[in-house]
CSV table of C-alpha atoms in Angstrom, one decimal:
chain,number,residue,atom,x,y,z
A,30,ALA,CA,0.0,0.0,0.0
A,31,GLY,CA,1.1,3.6,-0.4
A,32,VAL,CA,0.5,6.8,-2.4
A,33,SER,CA,2.1,8.0,-5.6
A,34,ARG,CA,4.4,10.5,-4.0
A,35,ARG,CA,8.1,9.6,-3.9
A,36,ALA,CA,10.1,9.2,-0.8
A,37,PRO,CA,12.9,11.7,0.1
A,38,PRO,CA,16.4,11.2,-1.5
A,39,SER,CA,17.6,9.6,1.7
A,40,SER,CA,15.9,6.4,0.6
A,41,SER,CA,18.3,5.6,-2.2
A,42,PRO,CA,18.1,3.0,-5.0
A,43,SER,CA,21.0,1.2,-3.5
A,44,SER,CA,18.7,0.2,-0.6
A,45,GLY,CA,17.5,-2.6,-2.8
A,46,ARG,CA,20.6,-4.7,-2.2
A,47,GLY,CA,19.8,-8.0,-0.5
A,48,VAL,CA,16.1,-7.8,-1.3
A,49,PRO,CA,15.8,-11.3,-2.9
A,50,ARG,CA,17.4,-13.0,0.1
A,51,ARG,CA,15.2,-11.1,2.5
A,52,ARG,CA,12.1,-12.0,0.6
A,53,ARG,CA,13.0,-15.7,0.4
A,54,ALA,CA,13.7,-15.7,4.2
A,55,VAL,CA,10.2,-14.4,4.9
A,56,LEU,CA,8.4,-16.5,2.3
A,57,ALA,CA,10.0,-19.6,3.8
A,58,GLN,CA,8.3,-18.8,7.1
A,59,LEU,CA,4.8,-18.2,5.6
A,60,PRO,CA,3.1,-21.4,7.0
A,61,ARG,CA,4.4,-20.6,10.5
A,62,MET,CA,3.5,-17.0,10.0
A,63,TRP,CA,-0.1,-17.8,9.1
A,64,ALA,CA,-0.5,-19.8,12.4
A,65,LEU,CA,1.1,-17.0,14.4
A,66,ALA,CA,-1.1,-14.4,12.7
A,67,GLU,CA,-4.3,-16.3,13.6
A,68,LYS,CA,-3.0,-16.5,17.2
A,69,ASP,CA,-2.4,-12.7,17.3
A,70,LEU,CA,-5.8,-12.0,15.7
A,71,LEU,CA,-7.7,-14.1,18.2
A,72,SER,CA,-6.0,-12.7,21.3
A,73,GLY,CA,-6.2,-9.2,22.7
A,74,GLY,CA,-8.3,-6.3,21.8
A,75,TYR,CA,-8.3,-4.0,18.8
A,76,ARG,CA,-9.3,-0.6,17.6
A,77,LEU,CA,-11.3,0.1,14.4
A,78,ARG,CA,-10.0,3.3,12.9
A,79,ASP,CA,-9.1,5.1,9.7
A,80,THR,CA,-5.4,4.4,8.9
A,81,GLY,CA,-5.3,6.5,5.8
A,82,GLN,CA,-5.9,3.4,3.7
A,83,GLY,CA,-9.5,3.0,4.9
A,84,ARG,CA,-11.0,1.7,8.1
A,85,HIS,CA,-8.9,-1.1,9.6
A,86,ARG,CA,-8.8,-3.3,12.6
A,87,VAL,CA,-5.6,-2.0,14.3
A,88,GLN,CA,-4.2,-4.7,16.6
A,89,SER,CA,-0.8,-5.6,17.9
A,90,ALA,CA,0.9,-8.7,16.6
A,91,PRO,CA,3.5,-9.8,19.2
A,92,ASN,CA,3.9,-13.3,17.9
A,93,VAL,CA,4.4,-12.3,14.2
A,94,GLY,CA,6.6,-9.4,15.4
A,95,GLN,CA,8.9,-11.8,17.4
A,96,LEU,CA,9.3,-14.1,14.4
A,97,MET,CA,10.1,-11.2,12.1
A,98,SER,CA,12.6,-9.9,14.6
A,99,GLU,CA,14.4,-13.3,14.6
A,100,VAL,CA,14.4,-13.4,10.8
A,101,LEU,CA,15.7,-9.8,10.6
A,102,ARG,CA,18.5,-10.4,13.2
A,103,ARG,CA,19.6,-13.6,11.2
A,104,LEU,CA,19.7,-11.7,7.9
A,105,GLN,CA,21.6,-8.7,9.4
A,106,ALA,CA,24.2,-11.1,10.8
A,107,GLU,CA,24.6,-12.8,7.4
A,108,GLN,CA,25.1,-9.4,5.8
A,109,GLY,CA,28.1,-8.8,8.1
A,110,GLY,CA,27.3,-5.1,8.7
A,111,GLY,CA,26.3,-4.4,5.1
A,112,TRP,CA,22.6,-3.8,5.8
A,113,VAL,CA,21.3,-0.8,3.8
A,114,GLY,CA,18.2,1.2,4.6
A,115,SER,CA,15.8,1.2,7.5
A,116,SER,CA,15.2,-2.0,9.5
A,117,ALA,CA,11.8,-0.9,10.7
A,118,VAL,CA,9.1,-3.6,10.9
A,119,HIS,CA,5.6,-2.1,10.8
A,120,LEU,CA,3.0,-4.1,12.8
A,121,GLY,CA,-0.1,-2.8,14.5
A,122,ASP,CA,0.2,0.7,13.1
A,123,ASP,CA,-1.2,2.8,10.2
A,124,ASP,CA,1.1,1.1,7.7
A,125,VAL,CA,0.4,-2.5,8.7
A,126,PRO,CA,-2.7,-2.5,11.0
A,127,ASN,CA,-2.6,-6.2,12.0
A,128,ALA,CA,-1.0,-9.6,11.4
A,129,LEU,CA,-3.4,-10.5,8.6
A,130,VAL,CA,-2.5,-7.5,6.5
A,131,TRP,CA,1.2,-8.4,7.1
A,132,VAL,CA,0.8,-11.9,5.8
A,133,ASP,CA,-1.3,-10.6,2.8
A,134,LYS,CA,1.6,-8.3,1.8
A,135,TYR,CA,4.0,-11.2,1.3
A,136,SER,CA,1.4,-13.4,-0.4
A,137,GLN,CA,1.3,-10.7,-3.1
A,138,VAL,CA,4.9,-11.3,-4.2
A,139,PRO,CA,4.1,-13.9,-6.9
A,140,ARG,CA,1.5,-11.5,-8.3
A,141,ILE,CA,4.2,-9.0,-8.8
A,142,LEU,CA,7.0,-11.2,-10.0
A,143,GLY,CA,4.9,-13.6,-12.2
A,144,PRO,CA,4.0,-11.2,-15.0
A,145,ILE,CA,7.5,-9.7,-15.1
A,146,ALA,CA,9.2,-13.1,-15.2
A,147,HIS,CA,6.9,-14.2,-18.0
A,148,ALA,CA,7.5,-11.1,-20.1
A,149,VAL,CA,11.3,-11.4,-19.9
A,150,SER,CA,11.5,-15.2,-20.1
A,151,GLN,CA,13.6,-16.6,-23.0
A,152,SER,CA,10.6,-18.5,-24.4
A,153,THR,CA,8.4,-15.3,-24.5
A,154,LEU,CA,11.1,-13.1,-26.0
A,155,ASP,CA,12.1,-15.8,-28.6
A,156,SER,CA,8.5,-16.2,-29.6
A,157,LEU,CA,8.0,-12.5,-30.0
A,158,ALA,CA,11.3,-12.0,-31.8
A,159,ALA,CA,10.3,-14.7,-34.3
A,160,LYS,CA,7.7,-12.3,-35.7
A,161,PRO,CA,9.2,-9.9,-38.2
A,162,GLY,CA,7.3,-6.8,-37.1
A,163,VAL,CA,8.0,-7.4,-33.4
A,164,ARG,CA,11.6,-8.2,-34.0
A,165,GLY,CA,12.0,-4.9,-35.7
A,166,TYR,CA,10.6,-3.1,-32.7
A,167,ILE,CA,12.9,-5.0,-30.3
A,168,VAL,CA,16.0,-4.3,-32.4
A,169,SER,CA,15.2,-0.6,-32.9
A,170,ALA,CA,14.2,0.0,-29.3
A,171,PHE,CA,16.7,-2.1,-27.4
A,172,GLY,CA,19.2,-3.6,-29.9
A,173,SER,CA,18.4,-7.2,-29.2
A,174,ALA,CA,16.1,-9.5,-27.2
A,175,GLU,CA,18.8,-10.0,-24.5
A,176,ALA,CA,19.3,-6.2,-24.2
A,177,CYS,CA,15.5,-5.9,-23.9
A,178,ARG,CA,15.5,-8.4,-21.1
A,179,LEU,CA,18.3,-6.7,-19.2
A,180,ALA,CA,16.6,-3.3,-19.6
A,181,VAL,CA,13.4,-4.5,-18.0
A,182,LEU,CA,15.2,-6.3,-15.1
A,183,ALA,CA,17.6,-3.4,-14.5
A,184,ASP,CA,14.7,-0.9,-14.3
A,185,PHE,CA,12.8,-3.2,-11.9
A,186,PHE,CA,15.6,-3.8,-9.5
A,187,LYS,CA,16.6,-0.1,-9.6
A,188,HIS,CA,13.1,1.3,-9.0
A,189,GLY,CA,11.1,-1.6,-7.5
A,190,PHE,CA,12.8,-1.2,-4.1
A,191,ASP,CA,13.9,2.4,-4.0
A,192,GLY,CA,11.6,3.9,-1.4
A,193,SER,CA,9.1,5.3,-3.9
A,194,GLY,CA,5.3,5.1,-3.2
A,195,ALA,CA,5.2,6.5,0.4
A,196,ASP,CA,5.1,9.7,2.2
A,197,ASN,CA,8.5,9.6,4.1
A,198,PHE,CA,11.6,7.5,4.8
A,199,PHE,CA,10.0,5.7,7.8
A,200,ASP,CA,7.0,4.6,5.8
A,201,ALA,CA,8.8,4.1,2.5
A,202,GLY,CA,10.3,1.2,0.7
A,203,SER,CA,13.5,1.0,2.7
A,204,CYS,CA,11.7,-0.6,5.6
A,205,ILE,CA,11.2,-4.4,5.6
A,206,ASP,CA,7.5,-4.6,4.6
A,207,GLY,CA,7.6,-1.3,2.8
A,208,ARG,CA,9.7,-2.8,0.0
A,209,LEU,CA,6.4,-4.0,-1.4
A,210,THR,CA,5.1,-0.5,-1.4
A,211,SER,CA,7.9,0.4,-3.9
A,212,ALA,CA,7.3,-2.8,-5.9
A,213,TRP,CA,3.6,-2.0,-6.3
A,214,HIS,CA,4.4,1.6,-7.1
A,215,PHE,CA,6.6,0.3,-9.9
A,216,CYS,CA,3.7,-1.9,-11.1
A,217,ALA,CA,1.4,1.1,-11.1
A,218,ARG,CA,3.8,3.0,-13.4
A,219,LEU,CA,4.4,0.1,-15.8
A,220,SER,CA,2.2,1.6,-18.5
A,221,LYS,CA,4.6,4.7,-18.6
A,222,LYS,CA,7.6,2.5,-19.3
A,223,PRO,CA,9.2,2.4,-22.8
A,224,TYR,CA,9.0,-1.4,-22.7
A,225,TYR,CA,5.3,-1.6,-21.9
A,226,PRO,CA,4.4,-2.7,-25.5
A,227,LEU,CA,6.5,-5.8,-24.9
A,228,PHE,CA,4.4,-6.6,-21.8
A,229,GLN,CA,1.2,-6.1,-23.9
A,230,MET,CA,2.4,-8.3,-26.7
A,231,SER,CA,3.4,-11.0,-24.1
A,232,GLY,CA,-0.3,-11.3,-23.0
A,233,PHE,CA,0.0,-9.1,-20.0
A,234,VAL,CA,-3.4,-7.7,-18.7
A,235,GLY,CA,-2.5,-6.8,-15.1
A,236,PHE,CA,-0.9,-7.8,-11.9
A,237,ASP,CA,-4.2,-8.9,-10.3
A,238,GLY,CA,-5.0,-11.8,-12.5
A,239,ALA,CA,-6.0,-12.6,-16.1
A,240,PHE,CA,-9.7,-11.7,-15.5
A,241,GLY,CA,-10.9,-14.8,-17.5
A,242,ARG,CA,-8.1,-14.7,-20.0
A,243,ARG,CA,-5.1,-17.1,-20.0
């Protein structure tokens, strides 16, 4: 979640380093996280309030928070002091109101990566490049199919985790869960990218599903 305004310069593109490892570390814990999220949701009270993203059940999540703190400490130790960006974990606040919203954020990762991976896959690009008209577009715009693939991936890794999409550094994509804010912000701006026609020709219709189309 987040708005279209970009974060301050202090949240730099370099803060995306280590993101794949972080994401895998969290996704590997999803089954356990679901169980802990249910435990948190069924215990303790909550407040129903407007968080800026609509009315939400705002409730602390100590069990999920403890698990994420353990994962974070392990990753920071593996980085050997090379951690970049904020290490904030939002739980029970306006950014992530409760444990269910937290789990939902990470369940969205395949919805973001799937269409991008499909568009730049070798089978997709080879199939498109086999069509004379499309091959001409790829060569004139990027130089080659491989250069096209690298252009898309470089742009995603540069801007998909750069802190864009939020109001400030604390809420922005340099925090642990906020990386998804920047990733969704990248998705929202995809139609403005020079390689968007490639996505359209690959069968892309959106990041929320095919809406009845394969």
